[in-house]
Amino acid sequence: MADLKWHPSSWKSRTAAQIVDYPDQQHLKRVLTKINGLPPLVTPAEIERLRFQLAAVQRNEAFLLHAGDCAESFDACTQQNISAKIGLILSFSLILIWGGRLPVVRIGRIAGQYAKPRSSRTETIDNREVLNFRGDNVNGLDPNDRTPDPERLLSAYFHSTATLNYVRGLLTSGFASLHHPRDWSLSHVRSPALRSVYPCTCSCTPDFGYCFYRRSEFEKITQGLSDALDFSHTIGADSGRESVPFDRGGGRGVLGEVDFYTSHEGLMLDWEQAMTREADIIGSKSSPKEKGFYNTSAHFLWVGDRTRQLDGAHIEYFRGIRNPIGIKVGPSLENAELIRLLQIVNPNKEIGRVTLITRYGAGKIGDYLAGHIEAVKHSQHPVAWVCDPMHGNTLTSSSGFKTRNFATIISELTSCISIHAACGSRLGGVSLEFTGELNDEGFSVTECLGGSMGLSEEQLGLRYQSFCDPRLNFEQSLDVAFLISNHFKEERLGDKGENSIYAALGGRKIAP
C-alpha cells in the first residue's frame, strides 16, 4: 500500500464490491450516526481474549469451531432457535473435546450475520426484474420490499443485541454446565424416533435398517463425562459449589461457563465503520497506552471470496481493525495474491490475527490446497487453517432445491486433513453452516442430502427452511462432529486405519 494511514472511513477512497445503493443517502447518514452513538455489542477485552485463543489454534494447542446459519433472519430471533443453535454448538464441541483432548474455540455465525453477497444485482420473478434480496439488514425477501432501507440497519443492531443478550444469559446461568450435558444436547429433540434410532443407508445394522451408532456414541461420551466429574467431586478436585445448580446459588466455575464468540462476514462497510470504536489496547505496556480500533459489532469478522480484492475497500477496512479476521481462500486465489493479502492485513506477522478459511470443493481441493499451504509456510506468516467444506459443494437437485451432498462435504473435509498432514501442516478448525432448528414434533430441517439419516432428494421439501444456502441439520452436524472426533482419537492413539465413521457415513476416499 502506498498510503499507510488508516482510519475507519479510509475504505471510502477505494472501490467497494457488493455495495448497496440506498436511494435516500441522508436517511442512511442519520441512521449510521445513531448507530455510532449506541453501545458496543462486544468489548475490546473480549476481542483480545479471542486473539489469544486463536494464537493457541495456530500453535495446534486448540481447535476452532466456526458454525451457524448461512444468513440469520429477524424472524428467527427467538428463544427456541437461539437455544437450539447454542445447544448444537456445545454438543459438537463436547464431541470434539472428548476425541481430541484439545480445547475448542467456539465462534458462532450469530448475532449479526444478516447480509449476504450476491453474484448479480437483480433477479427476475414472475417476469419482473427486481433487486436481489441482500439480507434482512438491507431489504425484504418479499419481491415488493426490495428497496434498501437504512432502518433495517438499526433493526439489525437491536436484533443482534437481543440475540447476544440471550446467548450471554444462557452461558452464564448453567446452560453450558458440563455437569448436565444432556440438557443442551439430545434432550431438546422431542421426537421419540430421533431420540432413539435414525434411518440409515449404511450397512452397519442390516438386520434393523437403522443406525444406532451415533446415539450410542454420544451417550458414551456424556456418561463417561458424568463419571469423570463424579470422580473429581469424590476426591475433592472441585469445590462442591460447581455441582450445585446456578439458580440455587451454585458457582459457575470452569465447568459451568464457556467462552463463546460472535462473527459475521464484514460485508456492509457503512455498518462496520459505524460500529468501530477507538480504545486502549489491552495489555499494552507503552506509555501513554497504545490505542487501536475495534469493530465492536462482533468478535471475529471475515472477508469473502467476492470482496477480497487487494486494492479494494474491504481489505482496506480489514487491515486497520484489531479484531482477529478470517479470509476465504478458494481456487481463484493465486499463491502470490494470498501472500500479498497476508502482508497487507498482518504486516507485523502478529499471532492470533489471521485465520484462513479454505473452500475449494471436493473435486478441486487436491489442485490448490497444497500450493497455498507451501506458500504460506515459506512466507512465515502465522495463520490458523480452517476448512469450509460447504461453499464449494453446492448443487441444485432435480426437484429444484439448492442443496449439498453430505458425502461430498465430508470428502472435502477428510481430504483437507490428509493434505495438511502430507504437507507437514495441521488442520486447525472447521467452518460449517448448520442449524439445530426443530419443528414442534422435534424434526430437523431437510436441506442437505445424505448423512446417517440417508436424506433423499424426495425428502428435501419436507422441512426446507433456508432462504439462503442449505444447512446441515442437527443429526448431520453430529455426524461431522463424530467424524472429526474419531480422527483425533485415532491420531492420539496412533491408529492409522481408515476412519470407521467416515466409511459408515458413505464417504468417498479421495487421495491427497
Coordinates of C-alpha atoms in Angstrom, one line a residue:
M1 CA 0.0 0.0 0.0
A2 CA 1.3 3.4 -0.9
D3 CA -0.6 5.2 1.8
L4 CA -0.2 3.5 5.2
K5 CA -2.5 6.0 7.0
W6 CA -5.7 4.2 8.2
H7 CA -9.0 5.4 9.6
P8 CA -12.3 3.7 9.9
S9 CA -13.5 5.7 6.9
S10 CA -10.4 5.3 4.7
W11 CA -12.1 2.5 2.8
K12 CA -14.2 5.1 1.1
S13 CA -11.2 6.1 -1.0
R14 CA -11.2 2.6 -2.6
T15 CA -13.6 0.8 -4.9
A16 CA -16.1 -1.3 -2.9
A17 CA -17.6 -4.5 -4.2
Q18 CA -21.1 -5.6 -3.3
I19 CA -22.1 -2.1 -2.5
V20 CA -25.7 -1.3 -1.5
D21 CA -27.2 1.6 -3.3
Y22 CA -29.5 3.5 -0.8
P23 CA -31.9 5.9 -2.6
D24 CA -32.0 8.2 0.4
Q25 CA -28.4 9.0 1.4
Q26 CA -29.5 11.5 4.1
H27 CA -31.7 8.9 5.7
L28 CA -28.7 6.5 5.7
K29 CA -26.4 9.1 7.3
R30 CA -28.9 9.8 10.1
V31 CA -29.2 6.0 10.9
L32 CA -25.4 5.5 10.8
T33 CA -24.9 8.5 13.2
K34 CA -27.5 6.9 15.6
I35 CA -25.8 3.5 15.4
N36 CA -22.4 5.1 16.0
G37 CA -23.7 6.5 19.3
L38 CA -25.2 3.2 20.6
P39 CA -23.2 1.0 23.0
P40 CA -20.8 -1.6 21.6
L41 CA -22.1 -5.2 21.3
V42 CA -18.7 -6.7 22.3
T43 CA -15.8 -5.3 24.2
P44 CA -12.1 -4.8 23.3
A45 CA -11.1 -7.2 26.2
E46 CA -13.2 -10.0 24.7
I47 CA -11.7 -9.4 21.2
E48 CA -8.2 -9.5 22.6
R49 CA -9.1 -12.7 24.5
L50 CA -10.2 -14.3 21.2
R51 CA -6.9 -13.3 19.6
F52 CA -5.1 -15.0 22.4
Q53 CA -7.1 -18.2 21.9
L54 CA -6.7 -18.2 18.2
A55 CA -3.0 -18.0 18.7
A56 CA -3.3 -21.3 20.5
V57 CA -5.2 -22.7 17.5
Q58 CA -2.2 -21.6 15.3
R59 CA 0.1 -23.5 17.6
N60 CA -2.1 -26.6 17.4
E61 CA -3.0 -26.3 21.0
A62 CA -6.7 -25.8 20.4
F63 CA -9.3 -26.4 17.6
L64 CA -11.6 -23.8 16.1
L65 CA -15.3 -24.5 15.6
H66 CA -16.9 -21.8 13.4
A67 CA -20.6 -22.5 12.8
G68 CA -24.1 -21.3 12.4
D69 CA -26.6 -20.1 9.8
C70 CA -25.7 -19.1 6.3
A71 CA -27.7 -15.9 7.0
E72 CA -29.7 -15.0 10.0
S73 CA -33.2 -13.6 9.7
F74 CA -35.0 -11.2 12.1
D75 CA -37.9 -13.7 12.4
A76 CA -35.6 -16.4 13.6
C77 CA -34.5 -14.3 16.6
T78 CA -36.5 -16.4 19.1
Q79 CA -35.7 -18.2 22.3
Q80 CA -36.2 -21.6 20.8
N81 CA -34.0 -21.0 17.8
I82 CA -31.2 -19.4 19.7
S83 CA -31.2 -22.1 22.4
A84 CA -31.1 -24.8 19.6
K85 CA -28.1 -23.1 17.9
I86 CA -26.1 -22.8 21.0
G87 CA -27.0 -26.3 22.2
L88 CA -25.8 -27.8 18.9
I89 CA -22.5 -25.8 19.0
L90 CA -22.0 -27.0 22.6
S91 CA -22.8 -30.7 21.7
F92 CA -20.5 -30.5 18.7
S93 CA -17.6 -29.1 20.7
L94 CA -18.1 -31.6 23.5
I95 CA -17.7 -34.4 21.0
L96 CA -14.5 -32.8 19.6
I97 CA -13.0 -32.2 23.0
W98 CA -13.7 -35.8 24.0
G99 CA -11.9 -37.2 20.9
G100 CA -9.1 -34.7 20.6
R101 CA -8.4 -33.8 24.2
L102 CA -8.0 -30.2 22.9
P103 CA -9.8 -27.0 24.0
V104 CA -12.3 -25.9 21.4
V105 CA -12.6 -22.2 20.5
R106 CA -16.3 -21.6 19.7
I107 CA -17.3 -18.8 17.2
G108 CA -20.9 -18.6 16.1
R109 CA -22.2 -17.2 12.9
I110 CA -24.7 -15.4 15.0
A111 CA -25.9 -12.0 16.3
G112 CA -25.1 -10.1 13.1
Q113 CA -24.8 -12.5 10.2
Y114 CA -27.7 -10.8 8.3
A115 CA -26.2 -9.6 5.0
K116 CA -25.3 -11.8 2.0
P117 CA -23.2 -11.1 -1.1
R118 CA -24.9 -11.7 -4.5
S119 CA -23.4 -12.6 -7.9
S120 CA -25.9 -10.2 -9.6
R121 CA -27.7 -7.0 -8.6
T122 CA -31.1 -8.1 -9.8
E123 CA -33.2 -11.2 -10.4
T124 CA -36.4 -11.9 -12.4
I125 CA -39.5 -13.0 -10.5
D126 CA -42.8 -13.6 -12.4
N127 CA -41.4 -11.8 -15.5
R128 CA -40.5 -8.8 -13.4
E129 CA -36.9 -7.6 -12.7
V130 CA -36.4 -6.8 -9.1
L131 CA -33.4 -6.1 -6.9
N132 CA -31.8 -9.2 -5.3
F133 CA -32.6 -10.0 -1.7
R134 CA -29.4 -8.9 0.2
G135 CA -30.4 -10.0 3.7
D136 CA -32.8 -8.7 6.4
N137 CA -30.5 -5.8 7.3
V138 CA -30.8 -4.4 3.7
N139 CA -34.2 -5.3 2.2
G140 CA -37.1 -7.7 2.4
L141 CA -37.5 -11.2 1.0
D142 CA -40.8 -10.2 -0.5
P143 CA -40.3 -9.1 -4.1
N144 CA -42.3 -5.9 -3.3
D145 CA -39.9 -5.0 -0.5
R146 CA -36.6 -4.9 -2.3
T147 CA -35.7 -1.2 -1.9
P148 CA -32.8 -0.9 0.5
D149 CA -34.0 0.6 3.8
P150 CA -31.5 2.2 6.3
E151 CA -33.9 1.5 9.1
R152 CA -33.1 -2.2 8.7
L153 CA -29.5 -1.5 9.8
L154 CA -30.9 -0.1 13.1
S155 CA -33.2 -3.1 13.4
A156 CA -30.2 -5.4 12.8
Y157 CA -28.4 -3.7 15.7
F158 CA -31.3 -4.4 18.1
H159 CA -31.9 -8.0 16.9
S160 CA -28.1 -8.6 17.3
T161 CA -28.3 -7.1 20.8
A162 CA -31.3 -9.3 21.8
T163 CA -29.6 -12.4 20.4
L164 CA -26.3 -11.7 22.1
N165 CA -28.0 -10.8 25.4
Y166 CA -29.8 -14.1 25.4
V167 CA -26.7 -16.1 24.5
R168 CA -24.8 -14.4 27.3
G169 CA -27.6 -15.2 29.7
L170 CA -27.7 -18.9 28.7
L171 CA -23.9 -19.3 29.0
T172 CA -23.7 -17.7 32.4
S173 CA -26.6 -19.3 34.1
G174 CA -25.7 -23.0 33.9
F175 CA -26.9 -23.9 30.3
A176 CA -23.4 -24.9 29.3
S177 CA -22.6 -26.7 32.5
L178 CA -20.7 -29.9 31.9
H179 CA -22.4 -31.4 34.9
H180 CA -25.5 -31.9 32.8
P181 CA -24.5 -32.0 29.1
R182 CA -27.8 -33.8 28.2
D183 CA -29.7 -30.6 29.0
W184 CA -28.1 -28.9 25.9
S185 CA -27.6 -32.0 23.7
L186 CA -30.2 -34.6 22.7
S187 CA -32.7 -33.6 25.3
H188 CA -34.3 -30.9 23.2
V189 CA -35.1 -33.3 20.4
R190 CA -38.7 -34.1 21.2
S191 CA -39.3 -36.8 18.5
P192 CA -39.1 -40.3 20.0
A193 CA -37.9 -41.6 16.7
L194 CA -35.0 -39.1 16.5
R195 CA -34.0 -39.6 20.1
S196 CA -33.7 -43.4 19.8
V197 CA -32.9 -44.5 16.3
Y198 CA -32.1 -42.9 13.0
P199 CA -32.8 -44.1 9.5
C200 CA -29.6 -45.1 7.9
T201 CA -28.5 -46.2 4.4
C202 CA -25.2 -47.8 5.5
S203 CA -24.7 -51.5 6.3
C204 CA -23.8 -51.1 9.9
T205 CA -27.1 -52.7 11.2
P206 CA -28.5 -54.7 8.3
D207 CA -31.0 -56.6 10.5
F208 CA -32.8 -53.4 11.6
G209 CA -32.2 -50.9 8.8
Y210 CA -31.4 -48.2 11.5
C211 CA -28.1 -46.7 12.7
F212 CA -27.7 -46.8 16.4
Y213 CA -24.1 -45.8 16.3
R214 CA -24.3 -42.1 16.7
R215 CA -26.9 -42.2 19.6
S216 CA -24.9 -44.8 21.5
E217 CA -21.6 -42.9 20.9
F218 CA -23.0 -39.6 22.2
E219 CA -24.4 -41.5 25.3
K220 CA -21.0 -43.0 25.9
I221 CA -19.4 -39.5 25.8
T222 CA -22.0 -37.9 28.2
Q223 CA -22.0 -40.9 30.5
G224 CA -18.2 -41.0 30.6
L225 CA -18.0 -37.3 31.3
S226 CA -20.5 -37.6 34.1
D227 CA -18.4 -40.5 35.6
A228 CA -15.3 -38.4 35.3
L229 CA -16.9 -35.4 37.0
D230 CA -18.3 -37.6 39.8
F231 CA -14.9 -39.0 40.4
S232 CA -13.4 -35.5 40.5
H233 CA -16.0 -34.5 43.1
T234 CA -15.4 -37.6 45.2
I235 CA -11.7 -37.0 45.5
G236 CA -12.2 -33.3 46.2
A237 CA -10.9 -31.9 42.9
D238 CA -13.8 -29.4 42.8
S239 CA -15.2 -27.1 45.4
G240 CA -18.6 -28.7 45.6
R241 CA -20.4 -25.5 44.6
E242 CA -19.9 -26.2 41.0
S243 CA -22.2 -29.2 41.1
V244 CA -25.0 -27.1 42.7
P245 CA -27.4 -25.6 40.1
F246 CA -26.7 -21.9 39.3
D247 CA -30.3 -20.9 40.3
R248 CA -29.7 -22.4 43.7
G249 CA -26.5 -20.4 44.4
G250 CA -24.0 -22.7 42.7
G251 CA -20.8 -21.2 41.4
R252 CA -20.1 -21.2 37.7
G253 CA -16.5 -22.3 37.8
V254 CA -14.6 -23.7 34.9
L255 CA -17.2 -26.5 34.4
G256 CA -20.2 -24.2 34.3
E257 CA -19.2 -21.5 31.8
V258 CA -17.6 -21.5 28.4
D259 CA -16.2 -18.8 26.1
F260 CA -18.4 -18.1 23.1
Y261 CA -17.7 -15.6 20.4
T262 CA -19.8 -14.0 17.6
S263 CA -18.9 -13.4 14.0
H264 CA -20.2 -12.2 10.6
E265 CA -19.0 -11.5 7.1
G266 CA -17.7 -7.9 7.1
L267 CA -19.7 -7.0 4.0
M268 CA -21.6 -3.8 4.9
L269 CA -18.8 -1.3 5.3
D270 CA -21.0 1.6 6.4
W271 CA -22.3 -0.6 9.2
E272 CA -18.8 -1.8 10.1
Q273 CA -17.5 1.7 10.3
A274 CA -20.4 2.9 12.5
M275 CA -19.6 0.1 14.9
T276 CA -15.8 0.8 15.0
R277 CA -14.5 2.3 18.3
E278 CA -11.1 3.5 19.3
A279 CA -9.8 2.2 22.7
D280 CA -6.7 1.4 24.7
I281 CA -5.1 -1.9 23.6
I282 CA -5.5 -4.3 26.5
G283 CA -2.1 -5.4 27.7
S284 CA -0.2 -2.6 26.1
K285 CA 2.9 -1.7 28.1
S286 CA 3.6 1.6 26.3
S287 CA 3.1 5.0 28.0
P288 CA 0.8 6.5 27.1
K289 CA -1.1 3.3 26.3
E290 CA -1.2 2.3 22.6
K291 CA -4.7 2.7 21.1
G292 CA -6.4 0.6 18.5
F293 CA -9.6 0.4 16.5
Y294 CA -12.0 -2.4 17.4
N295 CA -15.1 -3.4 15.4
T296 CA -17.5 -3.8 18.3
S297 CA -20.3 -5.4 16.4
A298 CA -18.6 -8.9 16.6
H299 CA -15.5 -10.5 17.9
F300 CA -14.5 -12.0 14.6
L301 CA -15.1 -10.9 11.0
W302 CA -14.2 -12.5 7.7
V303 CA -13.8 -11.2 4.2
G304 CA -15.4 -13.3 1.4
D305 CA -14.3 -14.5 -2.0
R306 CA -16.2 -11.7 -3.7
T307 CA -14.7 -8.8 -1.6
R308 CA -11.0 -9.7 -1.0
Q309 CA -9.5 -7.5 -3.8
L310 CA -6.0 -6.4 -2.9
D311 CA -6.8 -2.7 -3.7
G312 CA -10.5 -2.9 -2.7
A313 CA -12.4 -1.2 0.1
H314 CA -12.9 -4.3 2.2
I315 CA -9.3 -5.2 2.5
E316 CA -8.5 -1.5 3.3
Y317 CA -11.0 -1.6 6.2
F318 CA -10.0 -5.0 7.5
R319 CA -6.3 -4.1 7.6
G320 CA -6.9 -1.5 10.3
I321 CA -9.1 -3.2 12.9
R322 CA -7.7 -5.1 15.9
N323 CA -10.3 -7.9 15.6
P324 CA -9.0 -11.3 14.5
I325 CA -10.1 -11.8 10.9
G326 CA -10.8 -14.6 8.5
I327 CA -10.0 -14.7 4.8
K328 CA -11.9 -17.1 2.5
V329 CA -9.4 -18.9 0.3
G330 CA -10.6 -20.7 -2.9
P331 CA -9.5 -21.8 -6.3
S332 CA -9.5 -18.2 -7.7
L333 CA -6.8 -17.1 -5.2
E334 CA -3.3 -17.3 -6.6
N335 CA -0.4 -18.2 -4.2
A336 CA 1.3 -14.8 -4.7
E337 CA -2.0 -13.0 -4.2
L338 CA -2.6 -14.9 -0.9
I339 CA 0.8 -13.8 0.4
R340 CA 0.2 -10.2 -0.6
L341 CA -3.1 -10.3 1.3
L342 CA -1.3 -11.5 4.4
Q343 CA 1.3 -8.8 4.1
I344 CA -1.4 -6.1 3.8
V345 CA -3.7 -7.3 6.7
N346 CA -0.9 -8.5 9.0
P347 CA 2.4 -6.8 8.1
N348 CA 3.9 -7.4 11.5
K349 CA 3.0 -11.1 11.5
E350 CA 1.1 -10.9 14.8
I351 CA -0.1 -14.3 16.1
G352 CA -3.8 -14.8 16.5
R353 CA -4.6 -12.2 13.9
V354 CA -5.4 -14.2 10.7
T355 CA -7.5 -17.3 10.0
L356 CA -7.5 -18.8 6.5
I357 CA -10.8 -20.4 5.7
T358 CA -10.4 -22.7 2.7
R359 CA -13.4 -23.5 0.4
Y360 CA -12.4 -25.3 -2.8
G361 CA -14.9 -28.0 -3.5
A362 CA -14.2 -31.8 -3.1
G363 CA -13.1 -32.1 -6.7
K364 CA -10.7 -29.1 -6.6
I365 CA -9.1 -29.2 -3.1
G366 CA -6.3 -31.5 -4.4
D367 CA -5.3 -29.0 -7.0
Y368 CA -4.9 -25.9 -4.8
L369 CA -4.6 -26.6 -1.0
A370 CA -1.0 -27.9 -1.0
G371 CA 0.2 -24.9 -3.0
H372 CA -1.4 -22.5 -0.6
I373 CA 0.0 -24.3 2.4
E374 CA 3.5 -24.3 1.0
A375 CA 3.3 -20.6 0.0
V376 CA 2.2 -19.6 3.5
K377 CA 4.9 -21.7 5.2
H378 CA 7.5 -20.1 3.0
S379 CA 6.2 -16.6 3.9
Q380 CA 6.4 -17.4 7.6
H381 CA 3.1 -15.7 8.2
P382 CA 1.3 -17.2 11.3
V383 CA -2.2 -18.4 10.3
A384 CA -4.9 -20.8 11.5
W385 CA -6.1 -23.2 8.8
V386 CA -9.8 -23.8 8.8
C387 CA -11.8 -26.0 6.4
D388 CA -15.1 -24.8 5.0
P389 CA -16.4 -27.9 3.2
M390 CA -19.8 -26.3 2.5
H391 CA -19.5 -23.5 0.0
G392 CA -17.6 -25.3 -2.8
N393 CA -20.1 -28.2 -2.9
T394 CA -23.4 -26.6 -3.6
L395 CA -25.7 -28.0 -6.3
T396 CA -29.3 -27.9 -7.5
S397 CA -31.3 -31.1 -7.0
S398 CA -33.6 -32.5 -9.8
S399 CA -36.5 -31.2 -7.7
G400 CA -35.1 -27.6 -7.9
F401 CA -33.8 -27.2 -4.4
K402 CA -30.4 -25.7 -3.7
T403 CA -28.6 -28.4 -1.7
R404 CA -25.4 -30.1 -0.7
N405 CA -24.5 -33.7 -0.6
F406 CA -23.2 -34.9 2.8
A407 CA -20.8 -37.4 1.3
T408 CA -19.1 -34.6 -0.8
I409 CA -18.9 -32.4 2.3
I410 CA -17.0 -35.0 4.3
S411 CA -14.9 -35.9 1.3
E412 CA -13.5 -32.3 1.2
L413 CA -13.1 -32.3 4.9
T414 CA -11.1 -35.6 5.1
S415 CA -9.1 -34.6 2.0
C416 CA -8.2 -31.4 3.8
I417 CA -7.0 -33.3 6.9
S418 CA -4.9 -35.6 4.7
I419 CA -3.3 -32.9 2.6
H420 CA -2.4 -30.8 5.6
A421 CA -0.7 -33.9 7.1
A422 CA 1.2 -34.6 3.9
C423 CA 2.4 -31.0 3.9
G424 CA 3.6 -31.1 7.5
S425 CA 0.7 -28.8 8.5
R426 CA -2.4 -29.4 10.6
L427 CA -6.0 -28.5 10.1
G428 CA -6.9 -26.1 12.9
G429 CA -10.6 -25.9 12.6
V430 CA -13.8 -26.3 10.7
S431 CA -16.4 -23.7 9.4
L432 CA -19.9 -25.1 8.9
E433 CA -23.3 -23.9 8.0
F434 CA -25.6 -25.8 10.3
T435 CA -28.7 -25.4 12.4
G436 CA -30.3 -27.0 15.4
E437 CA -33.8 -25.8 14.4
L438 CA -36.6 -28.3 15.0
N439 CA -40.3 -28.2 14.5
D440 CA -42.9 -28.8 17.2
E441 CA -42.6 -32.6 16.7
G442 CA -38.8 -32.5 17.1
F443 CA -37.9 -33.0 13.4
S444 CA -34.9 -31.3 11.9
V445 CA -34.7 -29.3 8.7
T446 CA -34.2 -31.2 5.4
E447 CA -31.8 -29.1 3.3
C448 CA -28.7 -31.3 2.7
L449 CA -28.7 -34.8 1.2
G450 CA -27.4 -37.9 2.9
G451 CA -25.8 -38.4 6.3
S452 CA -26.7 -41.2 8.6
M453 CA -30.3 -40.2 8.1
G454 CA -30.0 -41.1 4.4
L455 CA -31.9 -37.9 3.4
S456 CA -33.0 -38.3 -0.2
E457 CA -34.0 -35.7 -2.9
E458 CA -37.6 -36.6 -2.4
Q459 CA -37.4 -35.6 1.2
L460 CA -35.8 -32.2 0.7
G461 CA -39.2 -30.4 0.6
L462 CA -40.4 -31.8 3.9
R463 CA -38.7 -29.1 6.0
Y464 CA -36.6 -26.9 3.7
Q465 CA -36.4 -23.7 5.7
S466 CA -33.4 -21.8 4.5
F467 CA -33.9 -18.6 2.4
C468 CA -30.2 -18.7 1.5
D469 CA -27.8 -21.6 1.4
P470 CA -28.6 -25.2 2.6
R471 CA -27.5 -26.1 6.1
L472 CA -26.6 -29.4 7.8
N473 CA -29.3 -30.3 10.3
F474 CA -28.9 -31.5 13.9
E475 CA -28.2 -35.1 13.0
Q476 CA -25.9 -34.4 10.1
S477 CA -23.9 -31.9 12.2
L478 CA -23.3 -34.6 14.9
D479 CA -22.2 -37.0 12.1
V480 CA -19.5 -34.5 11.2
A481 CA -18.6 -34.0 14.9
F482 CA -18.1 -37.7 15.4
L483 CA -16.1 -38.0 12.1
I484 CA -13.6 -35.3 13.3
S485 CA -13.6 -36.6 16.9
N486 CA -12.8 -40.1 15.8
H487 CA -10.0 -38.8 13.6
F488 CA -8.5 -37.0 16.6
K489 CA -8.9 -40.1 18.8
E490 CA -7.2 -42.4 16.3
E491 CA -4.4 -39.8 15.9
R492 CA -3.9 -39.7 19.6
L493 CA -3.9 -43.5 19.9
G494 CA -1.6 -44.0 16.9
D495 CA -4.3 -45.8 14.9
K496 CA -3.6 -45.2 11.2
G497 CA -6.5 -47.3 10.0
E498 CA -9.5 -45.9 8.0
N499 CA -11.9 -43.8 10.0
S500 CA -14.8 -46.2 10.6
I501 CA -17.4 -43.4 10.9
Y502 CA -16.3 -42.0 7.6
A503 CA -16.9 -45.3 5.9
A504 CA -20.2 -45.8 7.6
L505 CA -21.5 -42.4 6.5
G506 CA -20.8 -43.1 2.8
G507 CA -17.7 -41.0 2.4
R508 CA -15.7 -41.4 -0.8
K509 CA -12.0 -41.8 -0.3
I510 CA -10.1 -39.0 -2.2
A511 CA -6.3 -39.4 -2.4
P512 CA -4.4 -36.4 -1.2

